[in-house]
Amino acid sequence: MTTNPSRAGRREWTALGVLMLPLLLVSMDVSVLYFAIPEISADLDPTGTQQLWIFDIYGFVLAGLLMTMGSLGDRVGRRRLLLVGAAAFGAASLLAAYAHTAETLIAARAVLGVGGATLMPTTMALVRTMFTDPAQRAKAIGLWSGVMTAGIALGSVMSGVLVEHFWWGSVFLVNLPAMALLLILGPVLLPESKNPSPGRFDLWSVPLSLAAVLPVIYGVKELAARGWNVGHVVSITVGLLFAALFVHRQRTSASPMIPPALFRGHGFTPALVLNTVSAFGMMGSAYFTTQYLQSVLGKSALEAALWSLLPSVLIGAAAPVAAQLAQRGVERAHLVTAGFTFAACGYGLLALTGTDSLWLVLAACGVLAAGIVVVMSQLTDLALSSAPVEKAGAASSLLETGTEFGGALGMAALGSIGTALYRHGVPADAPAPARETLGGALAVAAELPGRAGDALATAAREAFTDGMRGAAVAAALLLLGAAGLAALGLRNIRVRPEADTTNAGQADRLSPSGV
């Protein structure tokens, strides 16, 4: 006879609130430099290459170390690693805020990436261990997904407000109170849990995972930013070769970093694949909408960021509604299928936009993001429920790595479609910079006299909008295909509640100081 899994109480929900702090800040740090970079450039005088690294080093380090940190948390204890990561994140934030050279800021951003890589998979893994009741866990993961998605939008807005009233270092100092609160309350509220029989840590898998992830992420992001280049293709190819070596290592090692048995869990593999597709859809739209608000509609950077907060209203409601529907018996396959279809409708709205469609673009973003949050929350819950509790860190890190890869691929693929259509729509006799990007066209147009400049700017805005519409159609078709795959691949996949109880009671070890 099986017993019902224990339900979480006030202590666990309070602990979830504490866990939301690092998650919010880590996701905000992806976009927190959007408005600070002009002041940083004036103060530190970085070279062009250094400025790129100030932006990118955080995301690269974060993506490269996710699998390592997820596996490490399973071995040394998720709460312990979370607190170490919080201390590192706080210290690096302080260093970044008062950096006097570009090199120091780059180094601080790299350490922030290390801290972020410890925080993201451990927070998700701790949610898995604290909430063993399926309904409560689904609600908690829905909140987790909503906070992570909202943090990216909030980061750019907070950056603009802080830079406008203080100095650029303030965008990093906001991390300190939250990390201090986590370090104080974490040992009291959060349970310590880890794999009781983890085996030896496979050190060789660490460089292999870095060599697999970093070149692919770098190459894909550069393709999105700079277009087709042999060097970027070589980077992706090298990363894929190392990925093959990494997979071989995991299949043959006695104590792998990522246990192959995870992929035999009922529902884990389709959840991982579909979650990557959902990240593709989410980040692919951001490539266009941020440029549309600023360069097509002429909004200032801060105005564009403030307008982009409006879709968050739908994001905040989407995951809880999905969790409620799941509790009332709606099958997960139906919810994920509906989420992908809803997101595809968002891209459908984006395909109807013109050069003066502010409200239509905001509605499209809201519908798209709401659908994606439903998908991500349901797939995250499925993946973590399918994985043994003792492997929760490794499972979480795989999901996060897939999200990073899917987002980069979405920006590259949809950005390439949009760029090709843009170049086709710009007048053939336009100067070379105008044919490359909308920003280049507007810069050239500002230097041309009278009607010639206005004509070029108008043509460039129309060409960019055409490119956005074409990419939106392609993305909508992809998401509709994902909806079909979800309907078929997730059909009849259910995770038995009693499996959670067994794992929580036998596989997870709680320290005497845990709760």
Short mmCIF file of N, CA, C and O in Angstrom, two decimals, residues 288-299 307 310-311 346 348-366 461-462 464-466 468-469:
data_model
loop_
_atom_site.label_atom_id
_atom_site.label_comp_id
_atom_site.label_asym_id
_atom_site.label_seq_id
_atom_site.Cartn_x
_atom_site.Cartn_y
_atom_site.Cartn_z
N PHE A 288 13.53 40.76 -32.29
CA PHE A 288 12.84 41.73 -33.15
C PHE A 288 12.10 42.79 -32.35
O PHE A 288 12.14 43.97 -32.71
N THR A 289 11.42 42.40 -31.29
CA THR A 289 10.54 43.35 -30.63
C THR A 289 11.29 44.49 -29.96
O THR A 289 10.82 45.62 -29.94
N THR A 290 12.48 44.21 -29.40
CA THR A 290 13.24 45.29 -28.78
C THR A 290 13.68 46.31 -29.84
O THR A 290 13.63 47.53 -29.61
N GLN A 291 14.12 45.83 -31.01
CA GLN A 291 14.50 46.74 -32.09
C GLN A 291 13.29 47.47 -32.64
O GLN A 291 13.36 48.65 -33.00
N TYR A 292 12.17 46.77 -32.71
CA TYR A 292 10.96 47.39 -33.26
C TYR A 292 10.53 48.58 -32.41
O TYR A 292 10.23 49.66 -32.93
N LEU A 293 10.50 48.38 -31.09
CA LEU A 293 10.06 49.46 -30.21
C LEU A 293 10.97 50.68 -30.32
O LEU A 293 10.49 51.82 -30.30
N GLN A 294 12.27 50.45 -30.43
CA GLN A 294 13.21 51.57 -30.43
C GLN A 294 13.43 52.15 -31.83
O GLN A 294 13.33 53.37 -32.02
N SER A 295 13.74 51.30 -32.80
CA SER A 295 14.18 51.81 -34.10
C SER A 295 13.03 52.03 -35.08
O SER A 295 13.14 52.86 -35.98
N VAL A 296 11.95 51.27 -34.94
CA VAL A 296 10.80 51.47 -35.84
C VAL A 296 9.84 52.50 -35.26
O VAL A 296 9.42 53.44 -35.94
N LEU A 297 9.49 52.35 -33.98
CA LEU A 297 8.55 53.27 -33.36
C LEU A 297 9.23 54.51 -32.78
O LEU A 297 8.55 55.48 -32.42
N GLY A 298 10.55 54.48 -32.65
CA GLY A 298 11.27 55.65 -32.18
C GLY A 298 11.23 55.87 -30.68
O GLY A 298 11.46 57.00 -30.21
N LYS A 299 10.95 54.82 -29.89
CA LYS A 299 10.94 54.97 -28.45
C LYS A 299 12.38 55.04 -27.93
O LYS A 299 13.29 54.43 -28.50
N TRP A 307 7.47 49.94 -21.77
CA TRP A 307 6.37 49.37 -22.56
C TRP A 307 6.43 47.84 -22.55
O TRP A 307 5.40 47.16 -22.52
N LEU A 310 4.40 45.58 -20.00
CA LEU A 310 2.97 45.30 -20.07
C LEU A 310 2.64 43.83 -20.33
O LEU A 310 1.72 43.28 -19.70
N PRO A 311 3.35 43.14 -21.24
CA PRO A 311 3.03 41.72 -21.45
C PRO A 311 3.23 40.87 -20.21
O PRO A 311 2.72 39.74 -20.14
N GLY A 346 0.56 34.04 -30.83
CA GLY A 346 1.30 35.27 -30.57
C GLY A 346 2.16 35.65 -31.75
O GLY A 346 2.20 36.83 -32.16
N GLY A 348 1.53 34.70 -34.73
CA GLY A 348 0.58 35.05 -35.77
C GLY A 348 0.19 36.52 -35.71
O GLY A 348 0.08 37.20 -36.74
N LEU A 349 -0.02 37.03 -34.49
CA LEU A 349 -0.31 38.45 -34.32
C LEU A 349 0.87 39.30 -34.77
O LEU A 349 0.70 40.36 -35.40
N LEU A 350 2.08 38.83 -34.45
CA LEU A 350 3.28 39.57 -34.84
C LEU A 350 3.40 39.64 -36.37
O LEU A 350 3.94 40.62 -36.91
N ALA A 351 2.90 38.62 -37.04
CA ALA A 351 2.96 38.59 -38.51
C ALA A 351 2.00 39.59 -39.14
O ALA A 351 2.06 39.81 -40.36
N LEU A 352 1.10 40.17 -38.35
CA LEU A 352 0.13 41.13 -38.88
C LEU A 352 0.54 42.58 -38.65
O LEU A 352 -0.20 43.50 -39.01
N THR A 353 1.69 42.80 -38.06
CA THR A 353 2.07 44.16 -37.67
C THR A 353 2.49 45.01 -38.87
O THR A 353 2.94 44.50 -39.90
N GLY A 354 2.37 46.32 -38.68
CA GLY A 354 2.90 47.30 -39.62
C GLY A 354 3.97 48.12 -38.94
O GLY A 354 4.49 47.73 -37.89
N THR A 355 4.28 49.25 -39.52
CA THR A 355 5.34 50.09 -38.94
C THR A 355 4.82 51.01 -37.84
O THR A 355 5.58 51.79 -37.28
N ASP A 356 3.54 50.90 -37.50
CA ASP A 356 2.98 51.71 -36.41
C ASP A 356 1.95 50.86 -35.65
O ASP A 356 0.77 51.17 -35.60
N SER A 357 2.43 49.76 -35.05
CA SER A 357 1.53 48.78 -34.42
C SER A 357 1.96 48.47 -33.00
O SER A 357 2.18 47.31 -32.63
N LEU A 358 2.06 49.53 -32.18
CA LEU A 358 2.55 49.34 -30.81
C LEU A 358 1.70 48.34 -30.04
O LEU A 358 2.22 47.37 -29.48
N TRP A 359 0.39 48.56 -30.01
CA TRP A 359 -0.47 47.71 -29.18
C TRP A 359 -0.55 46.29 -29.72
O TRP A 359 -0.66 45.33 -28.94
N LEU A 360 -0.50 46.14 -31.03
CA LEU A 360 -0.53 44.79 -31.60
C LEU A 360 0.74 44.03 -31.25
O LEU A 360 0.69 42.84 -30.91
N VAL A 361 1.88 44.71 -31.28
CA VAL A 361 3.14 44.07 -30.91
C VAL A 361 3.14 43.68 -29.43
O VAL A 361 3.56 42.58 -29.05
N LEU A 362 2.65 44.57 -28.56
CA LEU A 362 2.59 44.25 -27.13
C LEU A 362 1.64 43.09 -26.87
O LEU A 362 1.94 42.21 -26.04
N ALA A 363 0.50 43.07 -27.57
CA ALA A 363 -0.43 41.95 -27.41
C ALA A 363 0.21 40.65 -27.89
O ALA A 363 0.08 39.60 -27.23
N ALA A 364 0.92 40.72 -29.01
CA ALA A 364 1.60 39.53 -29.53
C ALA A 364 2.63 39.01 -28.52
O ALA A 364 2.71 37.80 -28.27
N CYS A 365 3.39 39.94 -27.93
CA CYS A 365 4.40 39.53 -26.95
C CYS A 365 3.75 38.89 -25.72
O CYS A 365 4.25 37.89 -25.18
N GLY A 366 2.64 39.45 -25.28
CA GLY A 366 1.95 38.90 -24.12
C GLY A 366 1.40 37.51 -24.38
O GLY A 366 1.56 36.59 -23.57
N ARG A 461 12.65 50.93 -42.27
CA ARG A 461 11.68 50.50 -41.24
C ARG A 461 10.68 49.51 -41.82
O ARG A 461 10.32 48.52 -41.18
N GLU A 462 10.24 49.75 -43.04
CA GLU A 462 9.31 48.81 -43.68
C GLU A 462 9.99 47.48 -43.96
O GLU A 462 9.38 46.41 -43.78
N PHE A 464 12.51 46.17 -42.28
CA PHE A 464 12.69 45.47 -41.00
C PHE A 464 11.37 44.83 -40.56
O PHE A 464 11.36 43.68 -40.10
N THR A 465 10.28 45.55 -40.71
CA THR A 465 8.98 45.00 -40.32
C THR A 465 8.62 43.81 -41.18
O THR A 465 8.05 42.82 -40.69
N ASP A 466 8.94 43.89 -42.48
CA ASP A 466 8.74 42.73 -43.35
C ASP A 466 9.54 41.52 -42.85
O ASP A 466 9.04 40.39 -42.84
N MET A 468 10.54 40.95 -39.78
CA MET A 468 9.93 40.47 -38.54
C MET A 468 8.71 39.62 -38.84
O MET A 468 8.50 38.58 -38.21
N ARG A 469 7.89 40.07 -39.80
CA ARG A 469 6.71 39.30 -40.15
C ARG A 469 7.08 37.93 -40.73
O ARG A 469 6.47 36.92 -40.40
#
